PDB file of C-alpha atoms in Angstrom:
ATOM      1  CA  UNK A 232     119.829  93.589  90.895  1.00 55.00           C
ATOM      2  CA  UNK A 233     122.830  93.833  88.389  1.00 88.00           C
ATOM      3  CA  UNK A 234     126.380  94.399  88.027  1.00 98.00           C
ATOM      4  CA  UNK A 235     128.952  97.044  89.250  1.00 98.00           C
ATOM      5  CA  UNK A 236     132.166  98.251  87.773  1.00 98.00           C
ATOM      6  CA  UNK A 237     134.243  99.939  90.185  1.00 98.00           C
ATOM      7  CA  UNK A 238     136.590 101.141  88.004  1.00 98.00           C
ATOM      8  CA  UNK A 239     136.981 101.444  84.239  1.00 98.00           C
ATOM      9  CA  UNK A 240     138.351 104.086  82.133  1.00 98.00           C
ATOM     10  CA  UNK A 241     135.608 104.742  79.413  1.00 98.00           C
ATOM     11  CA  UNK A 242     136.968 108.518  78.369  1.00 98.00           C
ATOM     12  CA  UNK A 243     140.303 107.068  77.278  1.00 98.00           C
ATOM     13  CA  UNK A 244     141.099 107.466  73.488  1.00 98.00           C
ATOM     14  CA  UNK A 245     140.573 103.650  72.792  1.00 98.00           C
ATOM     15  CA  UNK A 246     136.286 104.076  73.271  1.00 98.00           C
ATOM     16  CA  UNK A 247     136.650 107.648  70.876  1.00 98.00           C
ATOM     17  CA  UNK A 248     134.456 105.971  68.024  1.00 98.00           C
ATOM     18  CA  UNK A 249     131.806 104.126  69.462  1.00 98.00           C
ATOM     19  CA  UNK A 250     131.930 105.520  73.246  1.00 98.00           C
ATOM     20  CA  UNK A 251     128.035 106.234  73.595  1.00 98.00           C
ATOM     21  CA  UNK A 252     126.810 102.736  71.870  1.00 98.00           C
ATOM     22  CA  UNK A 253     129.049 101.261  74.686  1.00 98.00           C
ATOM     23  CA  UNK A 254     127.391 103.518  77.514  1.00 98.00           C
ATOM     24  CA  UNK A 255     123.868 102.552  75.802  1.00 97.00           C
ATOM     25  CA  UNK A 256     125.228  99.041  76.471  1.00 97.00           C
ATOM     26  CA  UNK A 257     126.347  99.353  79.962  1.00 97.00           C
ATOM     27  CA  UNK A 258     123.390 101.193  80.809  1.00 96.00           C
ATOM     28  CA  UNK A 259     121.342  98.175  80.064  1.00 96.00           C
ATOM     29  CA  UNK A 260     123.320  95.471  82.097  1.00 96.00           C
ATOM     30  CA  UNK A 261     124.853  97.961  85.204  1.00 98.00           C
ATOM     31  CA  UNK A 262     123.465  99.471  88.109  1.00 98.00           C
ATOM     32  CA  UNK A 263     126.195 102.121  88.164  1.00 98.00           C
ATOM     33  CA  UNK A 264     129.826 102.360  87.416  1.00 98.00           C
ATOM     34  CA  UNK A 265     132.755 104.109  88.275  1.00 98.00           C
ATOM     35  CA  UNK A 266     135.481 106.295  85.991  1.00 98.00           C
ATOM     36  CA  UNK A 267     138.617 106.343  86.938  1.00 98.00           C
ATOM     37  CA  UNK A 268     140.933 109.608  86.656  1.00 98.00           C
ATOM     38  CA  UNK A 269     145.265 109.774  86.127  1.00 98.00           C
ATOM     39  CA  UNK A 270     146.062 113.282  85.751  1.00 98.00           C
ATOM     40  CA  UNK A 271     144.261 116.548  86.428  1.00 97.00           C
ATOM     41  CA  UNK A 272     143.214 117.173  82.681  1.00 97.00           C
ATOM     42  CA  UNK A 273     141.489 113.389  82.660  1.00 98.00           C
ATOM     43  CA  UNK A 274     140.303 113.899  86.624  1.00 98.00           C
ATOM     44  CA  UNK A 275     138.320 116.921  84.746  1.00 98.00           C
ATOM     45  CA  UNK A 276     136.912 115.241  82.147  1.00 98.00           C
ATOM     46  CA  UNK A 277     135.513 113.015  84.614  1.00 98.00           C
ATOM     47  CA  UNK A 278     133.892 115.154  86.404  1.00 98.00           C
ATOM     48  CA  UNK A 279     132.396 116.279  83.096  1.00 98.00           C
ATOM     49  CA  UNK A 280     131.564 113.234  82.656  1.00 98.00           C
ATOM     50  CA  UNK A 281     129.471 111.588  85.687  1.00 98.00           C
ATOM     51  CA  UNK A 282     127.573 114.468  86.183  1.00 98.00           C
ATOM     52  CA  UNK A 283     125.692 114.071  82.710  1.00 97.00           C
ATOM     53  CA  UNK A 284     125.426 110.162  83.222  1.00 98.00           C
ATOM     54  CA  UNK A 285     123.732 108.967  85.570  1.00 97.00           C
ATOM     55  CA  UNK A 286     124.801 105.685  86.223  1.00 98.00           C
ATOM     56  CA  UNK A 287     128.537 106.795  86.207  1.00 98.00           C
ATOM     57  CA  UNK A 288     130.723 108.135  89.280  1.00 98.00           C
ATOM     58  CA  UNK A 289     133.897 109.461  89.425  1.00 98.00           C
ATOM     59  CA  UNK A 290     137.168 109.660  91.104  1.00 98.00           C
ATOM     60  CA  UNK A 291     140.194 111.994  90.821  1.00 98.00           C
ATOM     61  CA  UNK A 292     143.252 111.890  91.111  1.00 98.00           C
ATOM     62  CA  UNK A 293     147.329 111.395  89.951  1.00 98.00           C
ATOM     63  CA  UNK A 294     148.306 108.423  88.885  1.00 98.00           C
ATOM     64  CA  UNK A 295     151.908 107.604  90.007  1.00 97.00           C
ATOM     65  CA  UNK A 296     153.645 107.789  86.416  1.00 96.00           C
ATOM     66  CA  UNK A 297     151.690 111.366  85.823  1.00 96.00           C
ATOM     67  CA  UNK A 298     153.182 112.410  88.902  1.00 95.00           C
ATOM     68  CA  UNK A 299     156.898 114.050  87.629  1.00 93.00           C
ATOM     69  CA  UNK A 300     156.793 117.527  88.485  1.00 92.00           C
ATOM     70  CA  UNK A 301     153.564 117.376  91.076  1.00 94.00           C
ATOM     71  CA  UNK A 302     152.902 120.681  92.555  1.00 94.00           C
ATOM     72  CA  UNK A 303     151.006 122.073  95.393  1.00 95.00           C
ATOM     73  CA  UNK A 304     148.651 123.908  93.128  1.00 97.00           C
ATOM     74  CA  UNK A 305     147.761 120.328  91.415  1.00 97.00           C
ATOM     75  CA  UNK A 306     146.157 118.971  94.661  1.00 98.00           C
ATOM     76  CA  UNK A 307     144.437 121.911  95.730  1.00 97.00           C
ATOM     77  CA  UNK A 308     143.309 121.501  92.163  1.00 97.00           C
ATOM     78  CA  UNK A 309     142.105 117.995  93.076  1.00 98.00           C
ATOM     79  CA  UNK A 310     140.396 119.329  96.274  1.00 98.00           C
ATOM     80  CA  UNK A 311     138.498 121.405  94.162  1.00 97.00           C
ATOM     81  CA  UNK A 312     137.287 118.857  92.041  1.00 98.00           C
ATOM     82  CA  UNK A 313     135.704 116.888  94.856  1.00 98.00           C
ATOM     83  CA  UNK A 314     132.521 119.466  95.317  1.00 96.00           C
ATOM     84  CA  UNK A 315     130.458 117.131  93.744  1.00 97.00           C
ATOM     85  CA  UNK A 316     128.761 113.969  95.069  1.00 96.00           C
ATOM     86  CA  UNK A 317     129.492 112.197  92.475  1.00 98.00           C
ATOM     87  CA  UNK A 318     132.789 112.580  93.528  1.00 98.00           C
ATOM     88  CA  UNK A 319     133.426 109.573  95.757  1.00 98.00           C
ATOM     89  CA  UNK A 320     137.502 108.879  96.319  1.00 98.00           C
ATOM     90  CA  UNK A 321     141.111 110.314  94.968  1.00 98.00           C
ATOM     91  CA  UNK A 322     142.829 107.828  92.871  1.00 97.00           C
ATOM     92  CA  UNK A 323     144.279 106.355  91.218  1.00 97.00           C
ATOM     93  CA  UNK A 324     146.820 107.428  93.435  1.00 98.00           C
ATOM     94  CA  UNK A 325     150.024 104.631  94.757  1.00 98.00           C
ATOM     95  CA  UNK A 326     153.543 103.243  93.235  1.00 97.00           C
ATOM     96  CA  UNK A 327     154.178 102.166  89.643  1.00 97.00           C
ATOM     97  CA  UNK A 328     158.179 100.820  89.090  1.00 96.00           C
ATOM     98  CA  UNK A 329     157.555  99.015  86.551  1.00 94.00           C
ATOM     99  CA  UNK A 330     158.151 102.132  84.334  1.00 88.00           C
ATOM    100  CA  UNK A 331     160.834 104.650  84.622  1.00 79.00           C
ATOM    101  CA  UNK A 332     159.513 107.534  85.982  1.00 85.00           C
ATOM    102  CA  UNK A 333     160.940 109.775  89.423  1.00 89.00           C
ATOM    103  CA  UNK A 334     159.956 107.921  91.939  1.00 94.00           C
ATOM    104  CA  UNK A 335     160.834 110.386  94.622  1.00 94.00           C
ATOM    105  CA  UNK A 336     157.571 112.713  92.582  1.00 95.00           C
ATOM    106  CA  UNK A 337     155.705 109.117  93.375  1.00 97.00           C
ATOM    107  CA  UNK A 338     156.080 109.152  96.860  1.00 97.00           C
ATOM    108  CA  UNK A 339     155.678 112.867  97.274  1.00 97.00           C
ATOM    109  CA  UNK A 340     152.354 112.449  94.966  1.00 97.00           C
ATOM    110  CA  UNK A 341     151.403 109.739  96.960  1.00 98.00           C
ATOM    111  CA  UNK A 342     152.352 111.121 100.349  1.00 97.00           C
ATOM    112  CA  UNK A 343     149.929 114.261  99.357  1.00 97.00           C
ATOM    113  CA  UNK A 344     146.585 112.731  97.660  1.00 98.00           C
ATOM    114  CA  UNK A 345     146.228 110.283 100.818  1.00 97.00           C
ATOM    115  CA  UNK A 346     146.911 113.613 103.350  1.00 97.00           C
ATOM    116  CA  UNK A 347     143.700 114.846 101.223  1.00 97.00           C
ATOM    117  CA  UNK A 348     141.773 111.971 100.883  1.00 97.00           C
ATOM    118  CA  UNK A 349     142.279 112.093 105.205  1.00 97.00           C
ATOM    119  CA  UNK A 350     141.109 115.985 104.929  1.00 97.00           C
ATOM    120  CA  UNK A 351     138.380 115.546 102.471  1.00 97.00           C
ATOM    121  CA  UNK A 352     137.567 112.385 104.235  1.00 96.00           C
ATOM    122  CA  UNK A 353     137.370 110.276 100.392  1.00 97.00           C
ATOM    123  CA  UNK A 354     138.550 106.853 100.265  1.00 98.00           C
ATOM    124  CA  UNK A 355     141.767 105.903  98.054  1.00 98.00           C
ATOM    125  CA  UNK A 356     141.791 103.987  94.879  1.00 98.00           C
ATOM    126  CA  UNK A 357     145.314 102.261  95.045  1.00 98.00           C
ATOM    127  CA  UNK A 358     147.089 101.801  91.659  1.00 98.00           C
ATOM    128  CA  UNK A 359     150.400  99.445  92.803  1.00 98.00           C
ATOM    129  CA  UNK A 360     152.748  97.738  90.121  1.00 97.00           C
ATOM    130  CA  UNK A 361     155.872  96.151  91.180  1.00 96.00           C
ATOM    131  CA  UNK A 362     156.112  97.954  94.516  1.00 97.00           C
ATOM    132  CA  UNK A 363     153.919  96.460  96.794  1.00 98.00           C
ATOM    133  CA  UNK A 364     156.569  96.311  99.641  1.00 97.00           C
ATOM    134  CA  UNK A 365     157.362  99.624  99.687  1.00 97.00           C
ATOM    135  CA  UNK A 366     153.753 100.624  98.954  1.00 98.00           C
ATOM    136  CA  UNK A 367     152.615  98.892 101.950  1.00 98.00           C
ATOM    137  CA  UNK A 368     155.202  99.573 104.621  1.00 97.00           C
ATOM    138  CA  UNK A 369     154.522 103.836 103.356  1.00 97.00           C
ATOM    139  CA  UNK A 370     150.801 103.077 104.020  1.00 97.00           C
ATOM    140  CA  UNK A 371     151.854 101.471 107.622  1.00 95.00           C
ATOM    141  CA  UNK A 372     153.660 104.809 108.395  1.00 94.00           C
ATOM    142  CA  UNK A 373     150.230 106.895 107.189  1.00 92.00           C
ATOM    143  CA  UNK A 374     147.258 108.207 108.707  1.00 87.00           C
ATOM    144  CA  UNK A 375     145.044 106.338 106.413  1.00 89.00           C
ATOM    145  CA  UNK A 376     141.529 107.982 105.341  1.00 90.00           C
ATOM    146  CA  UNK A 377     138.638 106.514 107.841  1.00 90.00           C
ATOM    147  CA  UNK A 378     136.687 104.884 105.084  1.00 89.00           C
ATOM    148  CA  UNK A 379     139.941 103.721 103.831  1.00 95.00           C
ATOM    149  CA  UNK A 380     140.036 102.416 100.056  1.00 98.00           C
ATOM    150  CA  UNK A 381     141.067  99.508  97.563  1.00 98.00           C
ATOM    151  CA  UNK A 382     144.532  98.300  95.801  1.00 98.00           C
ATOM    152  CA  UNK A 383     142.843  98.360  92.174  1.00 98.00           C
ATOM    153  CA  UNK A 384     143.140  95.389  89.692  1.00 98.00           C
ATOM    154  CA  UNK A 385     145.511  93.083  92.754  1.00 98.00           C
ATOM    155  CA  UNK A 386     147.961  91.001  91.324  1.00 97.00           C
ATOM    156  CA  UNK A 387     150.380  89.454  94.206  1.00 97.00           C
ATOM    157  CA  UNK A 388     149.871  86.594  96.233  1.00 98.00           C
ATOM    158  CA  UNK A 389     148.413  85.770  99.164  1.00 98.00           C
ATOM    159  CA  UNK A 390     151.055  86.883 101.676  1.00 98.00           C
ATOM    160  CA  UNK A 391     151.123  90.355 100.289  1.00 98.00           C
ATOM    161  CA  UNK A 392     147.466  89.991 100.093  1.00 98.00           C
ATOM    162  CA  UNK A 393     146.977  89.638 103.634  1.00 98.00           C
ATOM    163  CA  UNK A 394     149.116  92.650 105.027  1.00 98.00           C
ATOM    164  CA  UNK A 395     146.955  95.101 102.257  1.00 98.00           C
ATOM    165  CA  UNK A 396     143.716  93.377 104.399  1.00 97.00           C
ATOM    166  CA  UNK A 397     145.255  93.583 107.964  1.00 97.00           C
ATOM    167  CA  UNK A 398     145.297  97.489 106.918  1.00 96.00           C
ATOM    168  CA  UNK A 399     141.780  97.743 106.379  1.00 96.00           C
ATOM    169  CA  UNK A 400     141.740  97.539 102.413  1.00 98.00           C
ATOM    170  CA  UNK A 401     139.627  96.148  99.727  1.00 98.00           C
ATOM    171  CA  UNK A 402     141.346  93.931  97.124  1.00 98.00           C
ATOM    172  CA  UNK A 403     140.049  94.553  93.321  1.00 98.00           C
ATOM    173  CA  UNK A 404     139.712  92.358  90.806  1.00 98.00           C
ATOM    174  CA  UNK A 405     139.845  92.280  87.305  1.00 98.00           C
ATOM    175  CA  UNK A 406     139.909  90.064  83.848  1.00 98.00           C
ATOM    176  CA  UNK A 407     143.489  88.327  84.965  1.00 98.00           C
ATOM    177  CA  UNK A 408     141.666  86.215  87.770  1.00 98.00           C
ATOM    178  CA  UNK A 409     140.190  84.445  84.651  1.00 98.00           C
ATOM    179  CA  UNK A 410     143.358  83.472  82.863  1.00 98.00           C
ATOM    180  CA  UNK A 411     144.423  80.115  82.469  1.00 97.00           C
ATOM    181  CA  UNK A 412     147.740  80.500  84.578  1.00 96.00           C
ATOM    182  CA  UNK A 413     146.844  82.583  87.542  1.00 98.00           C
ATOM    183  CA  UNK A 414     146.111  80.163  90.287  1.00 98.00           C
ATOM    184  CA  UNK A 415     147.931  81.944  92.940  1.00 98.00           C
ATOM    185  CA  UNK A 416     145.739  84.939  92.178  1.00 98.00           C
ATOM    186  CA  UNK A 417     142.504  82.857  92.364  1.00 98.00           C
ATOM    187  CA  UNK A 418     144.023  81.389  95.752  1.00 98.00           C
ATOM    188  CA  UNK A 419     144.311  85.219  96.876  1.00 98.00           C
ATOM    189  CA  UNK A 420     140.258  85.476  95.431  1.00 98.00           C
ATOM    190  CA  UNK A 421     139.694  81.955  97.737  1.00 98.00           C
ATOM    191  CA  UNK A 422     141.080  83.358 100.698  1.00 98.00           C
ATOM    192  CA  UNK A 423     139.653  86.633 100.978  1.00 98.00           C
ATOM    193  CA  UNK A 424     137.163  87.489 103.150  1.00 98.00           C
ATOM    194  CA  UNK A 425     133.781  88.099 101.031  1.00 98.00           C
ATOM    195  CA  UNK A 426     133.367  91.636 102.143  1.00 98.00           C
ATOM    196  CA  UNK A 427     136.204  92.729 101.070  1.00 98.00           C
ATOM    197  CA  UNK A 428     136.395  92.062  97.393  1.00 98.00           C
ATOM    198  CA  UNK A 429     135.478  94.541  94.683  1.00 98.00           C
ATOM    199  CA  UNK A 430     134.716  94.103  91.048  1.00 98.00           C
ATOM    200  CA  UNK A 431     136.557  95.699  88.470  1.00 98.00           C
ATOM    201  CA  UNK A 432     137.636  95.636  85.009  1.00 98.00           C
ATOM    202  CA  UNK A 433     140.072  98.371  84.465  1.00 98.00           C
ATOM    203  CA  UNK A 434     138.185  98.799  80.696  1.00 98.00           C
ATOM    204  CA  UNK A 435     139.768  99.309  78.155  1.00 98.00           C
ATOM    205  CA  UNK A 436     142.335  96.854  79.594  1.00 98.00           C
ATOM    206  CA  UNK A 437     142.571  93.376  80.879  1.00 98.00           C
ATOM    207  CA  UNK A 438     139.741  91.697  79.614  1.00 98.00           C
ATOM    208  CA  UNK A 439     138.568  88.568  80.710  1.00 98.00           C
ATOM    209  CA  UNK A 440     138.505  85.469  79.029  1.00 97.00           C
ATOM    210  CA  UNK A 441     137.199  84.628  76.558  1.00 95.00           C
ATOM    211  CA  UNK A 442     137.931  88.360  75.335  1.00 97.00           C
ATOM    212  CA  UNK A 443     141.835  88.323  75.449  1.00 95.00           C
ATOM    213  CA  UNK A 444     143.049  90.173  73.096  1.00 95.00           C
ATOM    214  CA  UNK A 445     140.454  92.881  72.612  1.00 97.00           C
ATOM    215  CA  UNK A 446     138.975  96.058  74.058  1.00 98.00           C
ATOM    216  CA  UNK A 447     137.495  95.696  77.278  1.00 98.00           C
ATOM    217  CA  UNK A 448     134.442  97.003  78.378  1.00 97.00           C
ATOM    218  CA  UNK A 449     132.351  97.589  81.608  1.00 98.00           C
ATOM    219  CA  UNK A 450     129.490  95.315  80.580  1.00 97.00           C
ATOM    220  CA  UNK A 451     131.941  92.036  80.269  1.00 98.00           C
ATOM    221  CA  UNK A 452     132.364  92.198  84.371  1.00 98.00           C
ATOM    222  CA  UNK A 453     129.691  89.624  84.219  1.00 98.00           C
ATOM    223  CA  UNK A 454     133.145  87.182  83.809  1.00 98.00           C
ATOM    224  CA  UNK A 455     134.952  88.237  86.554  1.00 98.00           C
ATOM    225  CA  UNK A 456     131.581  87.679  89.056  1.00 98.00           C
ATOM    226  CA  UNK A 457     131.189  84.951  87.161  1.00 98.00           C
ATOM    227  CA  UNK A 458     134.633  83.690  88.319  1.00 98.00           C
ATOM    228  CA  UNK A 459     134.224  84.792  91.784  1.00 98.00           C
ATOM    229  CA  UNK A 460     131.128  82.747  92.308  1.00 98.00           C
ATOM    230  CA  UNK A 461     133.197  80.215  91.197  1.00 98.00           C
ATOM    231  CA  UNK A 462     135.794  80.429  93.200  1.00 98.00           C
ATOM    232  CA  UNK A 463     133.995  81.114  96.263  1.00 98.00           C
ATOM    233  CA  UNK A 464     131.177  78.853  96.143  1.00 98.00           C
ATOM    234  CA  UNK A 465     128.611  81.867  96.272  1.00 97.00           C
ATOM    235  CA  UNK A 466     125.654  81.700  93.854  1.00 97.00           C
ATOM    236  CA  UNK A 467     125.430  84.675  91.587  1.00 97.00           C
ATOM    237  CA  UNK A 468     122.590  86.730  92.374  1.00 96.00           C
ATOM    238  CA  UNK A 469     123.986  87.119  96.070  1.00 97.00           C
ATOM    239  CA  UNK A 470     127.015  87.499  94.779  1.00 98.00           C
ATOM    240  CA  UNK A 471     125.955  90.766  93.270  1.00 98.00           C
ATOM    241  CA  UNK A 472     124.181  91.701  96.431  1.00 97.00           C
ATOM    242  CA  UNK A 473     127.351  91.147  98.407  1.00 98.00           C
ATOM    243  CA  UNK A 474     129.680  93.187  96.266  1.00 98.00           C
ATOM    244  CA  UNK A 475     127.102  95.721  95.716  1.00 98.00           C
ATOM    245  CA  UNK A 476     127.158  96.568  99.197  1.00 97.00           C
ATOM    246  CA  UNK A 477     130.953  96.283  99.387  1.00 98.00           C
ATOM    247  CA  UNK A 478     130.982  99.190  97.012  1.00 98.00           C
ATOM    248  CA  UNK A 479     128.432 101.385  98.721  1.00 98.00           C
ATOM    249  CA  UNK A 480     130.299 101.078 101.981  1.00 97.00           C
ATOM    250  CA  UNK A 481     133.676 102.080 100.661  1.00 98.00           C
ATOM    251  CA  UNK A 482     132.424 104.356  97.898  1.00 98.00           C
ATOM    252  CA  UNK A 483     129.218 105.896  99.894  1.00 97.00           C
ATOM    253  CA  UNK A 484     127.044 104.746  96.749  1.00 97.00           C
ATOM    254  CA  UNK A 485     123.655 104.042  97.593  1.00 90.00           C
ATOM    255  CA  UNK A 486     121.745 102.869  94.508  1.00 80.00           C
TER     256      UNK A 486
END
């Protein structure tokens, strides 16, 4: 039994010169991992993409600063997309305000992936930046997808933590819930229940210590279990079994 990444970005320009040494790599410490799509041109190439590696599975979708300008014919693009197993949710799909983008498009982008993630019956991957208010009281209002989804790479505290779970979400987690200063995230990691956490790394970003300040990759996720066990008193090896099965439930992975 090894590792999982459920979501990494390995097609993104920052793995362009060595991107097949660090799939030889990953290949050799992962059971399987999972790329991550933002716009319909990437959500393509990731299709592409998992169905000539094996260990690699994809989801599609618009991420909430490509989303300006969203059109009809871009989900039904989406939909299209999906008639593939490896294929297993739409995201990442939520609210970003950190940056200054329209966030009426946002909504309306939102609003439309999860009404197709309900049709197509695909979870959500959740990508939420400094909007988790508003993010959560529009998921209240929504028919959510049965198998539901995960808010990608968490970052608020426990409170906001516990209204995502009372919905029926997974919490991700990443690199940050190895940093020095984020205690109230590791609190979040302490109070969570087991099934219910994912691992992540978000490559090429966020890596954990002691990688700051350089590329991330899939194969350091060893840190963040590594931290979890920690934090939850858990020994490794079921630790892997655990999330393993967290991400075949959600994801419909079964490897």
């Amino acid at each position: 039994m090894s590792y999982i990444d459920t979501h990494c970005h390995l097609l993104m320009k920052q793995f362009d010169d060595d991107r097949d040494t660090v799939i030889d790599q990953i290949n050799e410490n992962l059971d399987y991992y999972i790329e991550i799509g933002i716009n319909i041109e990437s959500s393509i190439k990731v299709l592409n993409f998992v169905q000539k590696e094996e260990k690699a599975y994809g989801v599609v979708g618009i991420h909430p600063t490509e989303s300006e300008g969203i059109k009809k014919e871009d989900i039904d693009y989406l939909a299209n997309l999906t008639n593939n197993k490896k294929i297993v949710a739409i995201g990442e799909i939520g609210l970003d305000f950190h940056w200054d983008t329209n966030r009426k498009d946002q909504f309306k982008s939102f609003d439309e992936q999860i009404n197709l993630a309900v049709e197509l019956d695909l979870p959500v991957v959740l990508h939420i930046r400094e909007a988790y208010e508003e993010a959560y009281n529009f998921l209240k209002s929504k028919n959510l997808p049965e198998k539901m989804g995960v808010i990608h790479c968490f970052s608020g505290d426990w409170e906001i933590a516990k209204k995502f779970l009372d919905l029926g979400l997974y919490l991700g987690f990443d690199g940050p819930i190895t940093y020095p200063k984020n205690n109230e995230l590791r609190k979040v990691v302490e109070n969570s229940p087991i099934d219910r956490i994912l691992p992540e790394t978000d490559s090429p970003f966020l890596p954990p210590v002691p990688f700051r300040g350089k590329r991330n990759n899939p194969s350091l996720v060893k840190y963040v279990y590594e931290k979890i066990s920690e934090i939850k008193g858990i020994e490794e090896e079921e630790l892997k079994d655990i999330l393993k099965k967290n991400a075949g439930d959600l994801f419909s992975i079964n490897c």
